[in-house]
Coordinates of C-alpha atoms in Angstrom, one line a residue:
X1 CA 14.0 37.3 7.0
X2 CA 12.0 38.6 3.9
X3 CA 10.0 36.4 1.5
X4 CA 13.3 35.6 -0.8
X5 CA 15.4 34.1 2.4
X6 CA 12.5 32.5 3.8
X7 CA 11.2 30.5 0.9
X8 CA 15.0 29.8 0.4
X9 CA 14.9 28.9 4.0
X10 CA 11.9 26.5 3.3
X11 CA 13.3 24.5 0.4
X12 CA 16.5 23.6 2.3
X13 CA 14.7 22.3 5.4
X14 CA 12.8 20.3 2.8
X15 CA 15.6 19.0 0.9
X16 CA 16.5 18.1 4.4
X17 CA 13.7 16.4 5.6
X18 CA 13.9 14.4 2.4
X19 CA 17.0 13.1 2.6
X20 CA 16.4 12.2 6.2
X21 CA 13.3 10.3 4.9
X22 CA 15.4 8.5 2.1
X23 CA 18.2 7.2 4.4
X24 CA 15.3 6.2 7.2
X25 CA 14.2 4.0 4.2
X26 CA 17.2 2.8 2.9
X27 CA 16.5 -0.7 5.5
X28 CA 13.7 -0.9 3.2
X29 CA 15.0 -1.1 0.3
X30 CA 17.6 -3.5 1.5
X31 CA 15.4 -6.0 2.4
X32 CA 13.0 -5.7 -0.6
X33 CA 16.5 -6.6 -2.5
X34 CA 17.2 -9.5 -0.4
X35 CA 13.7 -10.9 -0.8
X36 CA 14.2 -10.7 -4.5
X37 CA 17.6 -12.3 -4.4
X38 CA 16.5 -15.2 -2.2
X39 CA 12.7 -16.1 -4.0
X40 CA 12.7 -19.0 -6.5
X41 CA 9.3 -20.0 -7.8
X42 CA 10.2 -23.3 -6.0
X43 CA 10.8 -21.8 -3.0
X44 CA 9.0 -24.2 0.0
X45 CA 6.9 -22.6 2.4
X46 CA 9.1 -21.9 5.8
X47 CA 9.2 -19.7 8.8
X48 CA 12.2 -17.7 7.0
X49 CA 10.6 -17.2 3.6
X50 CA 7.4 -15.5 5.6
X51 CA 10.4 -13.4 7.7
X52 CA 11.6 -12.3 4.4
X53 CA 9.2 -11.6 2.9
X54 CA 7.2 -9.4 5.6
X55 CA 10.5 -7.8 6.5
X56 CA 10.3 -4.9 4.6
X57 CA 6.8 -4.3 5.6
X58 CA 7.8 -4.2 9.1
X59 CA 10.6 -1.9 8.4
X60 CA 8.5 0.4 6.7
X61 CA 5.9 0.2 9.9
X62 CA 9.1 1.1 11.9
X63 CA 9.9 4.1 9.7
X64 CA 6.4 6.1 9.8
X65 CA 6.2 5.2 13.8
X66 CA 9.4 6.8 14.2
X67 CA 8.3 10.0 12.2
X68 CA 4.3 10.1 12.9
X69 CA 4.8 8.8 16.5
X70 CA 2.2 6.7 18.2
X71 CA -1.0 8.3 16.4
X72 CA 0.0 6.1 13.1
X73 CA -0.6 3.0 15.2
X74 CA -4.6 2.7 14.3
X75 CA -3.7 3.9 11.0
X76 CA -0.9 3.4 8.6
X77 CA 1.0 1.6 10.9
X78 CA -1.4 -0.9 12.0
X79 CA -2.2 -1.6 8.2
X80 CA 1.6 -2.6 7.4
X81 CA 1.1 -4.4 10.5
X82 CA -1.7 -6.4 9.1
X83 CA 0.0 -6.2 5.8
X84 CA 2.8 -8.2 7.5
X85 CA 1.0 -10.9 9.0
X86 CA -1.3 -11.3 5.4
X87 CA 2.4 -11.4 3.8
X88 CA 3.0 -14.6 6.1
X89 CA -0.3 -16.3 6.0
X90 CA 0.2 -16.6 2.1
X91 CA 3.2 -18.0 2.2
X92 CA 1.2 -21.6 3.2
X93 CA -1.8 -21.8 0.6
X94 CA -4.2 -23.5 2.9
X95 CA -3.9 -20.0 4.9
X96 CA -5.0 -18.0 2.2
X97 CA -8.6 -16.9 3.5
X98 CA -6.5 -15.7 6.8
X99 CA -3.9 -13.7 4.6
X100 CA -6.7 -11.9 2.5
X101 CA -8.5 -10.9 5.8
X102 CA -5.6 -9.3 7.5
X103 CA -5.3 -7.5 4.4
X104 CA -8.9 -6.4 3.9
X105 CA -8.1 -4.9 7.9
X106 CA -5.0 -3.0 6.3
X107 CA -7.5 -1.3 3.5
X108 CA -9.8 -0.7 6.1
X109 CA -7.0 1.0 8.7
X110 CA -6.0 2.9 5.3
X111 CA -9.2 4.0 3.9
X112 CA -9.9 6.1 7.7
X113 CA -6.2 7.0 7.7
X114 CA -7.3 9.0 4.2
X115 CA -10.2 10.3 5.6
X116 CA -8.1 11.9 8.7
X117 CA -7.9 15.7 9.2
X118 CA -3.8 15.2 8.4
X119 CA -4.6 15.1 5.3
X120 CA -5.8 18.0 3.0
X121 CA -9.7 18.3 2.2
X122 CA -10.9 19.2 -1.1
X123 CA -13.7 19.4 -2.5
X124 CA -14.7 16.8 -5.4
X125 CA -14.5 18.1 -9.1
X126 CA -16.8 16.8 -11.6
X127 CA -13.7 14.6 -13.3
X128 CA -13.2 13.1 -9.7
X129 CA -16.4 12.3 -9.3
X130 CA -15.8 10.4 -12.6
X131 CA -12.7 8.9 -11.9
X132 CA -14.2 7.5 -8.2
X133 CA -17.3 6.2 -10.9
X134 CA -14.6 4.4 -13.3
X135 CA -12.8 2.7 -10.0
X136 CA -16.0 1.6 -8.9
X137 CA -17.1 0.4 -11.9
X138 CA -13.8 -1.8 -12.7
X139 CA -14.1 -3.2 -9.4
X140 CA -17.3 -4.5 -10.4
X141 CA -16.6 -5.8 -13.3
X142 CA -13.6 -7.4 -12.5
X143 CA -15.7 -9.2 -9.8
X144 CA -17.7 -10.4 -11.9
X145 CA -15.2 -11.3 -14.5
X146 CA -13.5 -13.5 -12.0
X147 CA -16.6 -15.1 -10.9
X148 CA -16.5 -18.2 -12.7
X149 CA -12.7 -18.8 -11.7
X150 CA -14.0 -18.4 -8.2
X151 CA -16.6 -20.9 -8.5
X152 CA -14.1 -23.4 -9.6
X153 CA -11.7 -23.0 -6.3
X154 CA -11.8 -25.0 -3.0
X155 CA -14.2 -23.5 -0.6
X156 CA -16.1 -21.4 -3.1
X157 CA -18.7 -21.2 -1.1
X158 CA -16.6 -19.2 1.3
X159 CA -14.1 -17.8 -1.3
X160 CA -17.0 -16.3 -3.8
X161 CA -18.3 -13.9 -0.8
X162 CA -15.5 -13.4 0.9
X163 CA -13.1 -12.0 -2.4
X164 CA -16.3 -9.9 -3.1
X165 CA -16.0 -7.7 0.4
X166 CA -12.1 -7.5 -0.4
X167 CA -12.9 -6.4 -3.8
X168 CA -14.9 -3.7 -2.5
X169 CA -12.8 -2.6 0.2
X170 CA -9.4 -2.2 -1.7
X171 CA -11.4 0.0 -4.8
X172 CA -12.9 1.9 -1.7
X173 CA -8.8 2.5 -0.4
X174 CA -8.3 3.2 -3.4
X175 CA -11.0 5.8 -4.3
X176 CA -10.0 7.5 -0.9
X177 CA -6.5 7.7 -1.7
X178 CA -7.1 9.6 -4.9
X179 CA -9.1 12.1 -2.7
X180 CA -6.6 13.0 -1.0
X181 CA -4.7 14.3 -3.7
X182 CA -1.2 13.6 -2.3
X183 CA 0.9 12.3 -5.1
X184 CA 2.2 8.9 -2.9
X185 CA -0.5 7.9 -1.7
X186 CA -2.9 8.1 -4.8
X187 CA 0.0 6.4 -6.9
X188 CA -0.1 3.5 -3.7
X189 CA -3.5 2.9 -3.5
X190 CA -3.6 2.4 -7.5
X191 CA -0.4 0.2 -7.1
X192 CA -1.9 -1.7 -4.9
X193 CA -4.9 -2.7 -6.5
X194 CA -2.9 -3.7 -10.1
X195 CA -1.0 -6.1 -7.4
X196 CA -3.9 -7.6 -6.2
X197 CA -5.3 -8.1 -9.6
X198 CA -1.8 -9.9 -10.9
X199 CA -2.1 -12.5 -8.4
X200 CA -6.1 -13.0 -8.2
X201 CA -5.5 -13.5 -12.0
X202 CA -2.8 -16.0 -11.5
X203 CA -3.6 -17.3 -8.3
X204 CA -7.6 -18.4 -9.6
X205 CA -5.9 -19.3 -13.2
X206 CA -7.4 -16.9 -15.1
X207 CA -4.3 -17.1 -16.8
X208 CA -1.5 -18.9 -17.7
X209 CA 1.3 -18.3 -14.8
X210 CA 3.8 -16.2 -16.0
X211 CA 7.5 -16.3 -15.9
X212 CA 8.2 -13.6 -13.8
X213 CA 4.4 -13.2 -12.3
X214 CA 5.5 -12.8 -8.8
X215 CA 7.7 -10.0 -9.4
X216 CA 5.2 -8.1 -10.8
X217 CA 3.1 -9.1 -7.9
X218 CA 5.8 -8.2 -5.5
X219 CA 7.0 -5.3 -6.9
X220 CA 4.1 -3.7 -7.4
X221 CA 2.9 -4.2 -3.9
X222 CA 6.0 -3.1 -2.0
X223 CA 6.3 0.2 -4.2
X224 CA 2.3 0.0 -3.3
X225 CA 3.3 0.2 1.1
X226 CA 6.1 2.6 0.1
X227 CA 4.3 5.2 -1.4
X228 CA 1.3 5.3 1.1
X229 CA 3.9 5.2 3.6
X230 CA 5.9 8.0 2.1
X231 CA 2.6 10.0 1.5
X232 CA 1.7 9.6 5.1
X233 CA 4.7 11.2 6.4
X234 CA 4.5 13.7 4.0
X235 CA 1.0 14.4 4.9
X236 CA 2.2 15.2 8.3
X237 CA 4.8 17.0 7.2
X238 CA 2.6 19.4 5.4
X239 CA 0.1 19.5 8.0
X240 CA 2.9 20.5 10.6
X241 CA 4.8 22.6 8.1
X242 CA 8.7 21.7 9.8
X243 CA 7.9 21.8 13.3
X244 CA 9.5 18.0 13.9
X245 CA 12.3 19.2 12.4
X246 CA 13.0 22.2 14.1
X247 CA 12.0 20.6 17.5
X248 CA 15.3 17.9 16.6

């Protein structure tokens, strides 16, 4: 084939492969709707509401095993994993410090996973370096805005050190997923931290709880696992250029 036919070539095995990846995630997106159909703000902590709403965690978990295979396990598997069981643990409030640490796991599983040779090295620009200066810097100071809320919840003496390390750990996912330059995955990581800030804002009463402030939490975060899930596939895709595909 010459250049014309095999670019053409390429673009239909990736229109392919994408449409394979949207109807692999349509279970997904099915039971993100049914969590939202289902939640009322006095909705009572139960076994079902955490099956709910971890559900399409665990689906998406199922969906980069099935295209990554078994090396995803340490990595962007294993932090839906732990996403899933923080998703259950803060369904009952006097779990909280339990749900925050499986998620600071899941940033930590995510911030190697970005550092992986699957995905593309590049070296820093000077506006990087500024924009991983900026993150860093908001982290800080939203830490320290939020001290005085934290000092006012039970445990503080646990929650104040404890919300600091998480802090730090989800701007550092988040840093590393803008390094990596892949579209999903910095737009996940980012997502992820602006739903994490909704409910520390609410959750600590910072301010007033808001009509519809778990939506924004919830949407927010499960567009947040979709897109680093979505990125990591496609980082593998890239890496591989369409050899799962043609091995199928």
């Amino acid at each position: 084939m010459d250049i014309l036919e095999t670019d053409a070539y390429d673009k239909r095995q990736r229109r392919n492969l994408s449409c394979a990846l949207f109807l692999s995630l349509l279970p997904f997106f099915l039971s993100a709707a049914l969590y939202f159909y289902l939640w009322t703000p006095d909705s009572p902590a139960s076994i079902m509401s955490a099956v709910v709403k971890s559900a399409p965690i665990l689906l998406l978990a199922a969906v980069v095993l099935s295209w990554n295979g078994g090396q995803s396990v340490l990595g962007v598997v294993g932090g839906l994993l732990f996403s899933a069981v923080g998703d259950c643990c803060l369904i009952w409030p006097e779990h909280f410090l339990h749900g925050m640490g499986a998620f600071a796991v899941a940033h930590v599983l995510y911030t190697f996973t970005f550092l992986s040779s699957r995905y593309a090295t590049f070296s820093s620009s000077s506006w990087l370096r500024l924009l991983y200066l900026i993150l860093f810097l908001c982290g800080g100071g939203f830490y320290i805005y939020l001290y005085p809320f934290l000092q006012k919840a039970p445990d503080s003496d646990v929650i104040i050190p404890a919300v600091g390390v998480y802090v730090f750990l989800i701007i550092l996912m988040g840093i590393l997923a803008v390094r990596t330059r892949n579209t999903a995955t910095v737009l996940g990581g980012l997502s992820f931290i602006v739903s994490d800030i909704s409910l520390s804002l609410q959750l600590f009463k910072v301010i007033a709880p808001m009509k519809h402030g778990n939506a924004l939490v919830m949407v927010t975060y499960y567009l947040a696992q979709l897109l680093i899930a979505v990125g990591d596939v496609k980082a593998v895709e890239n890496k591989d250029g369409f050899s799962k595909w043609k091995r199928s």
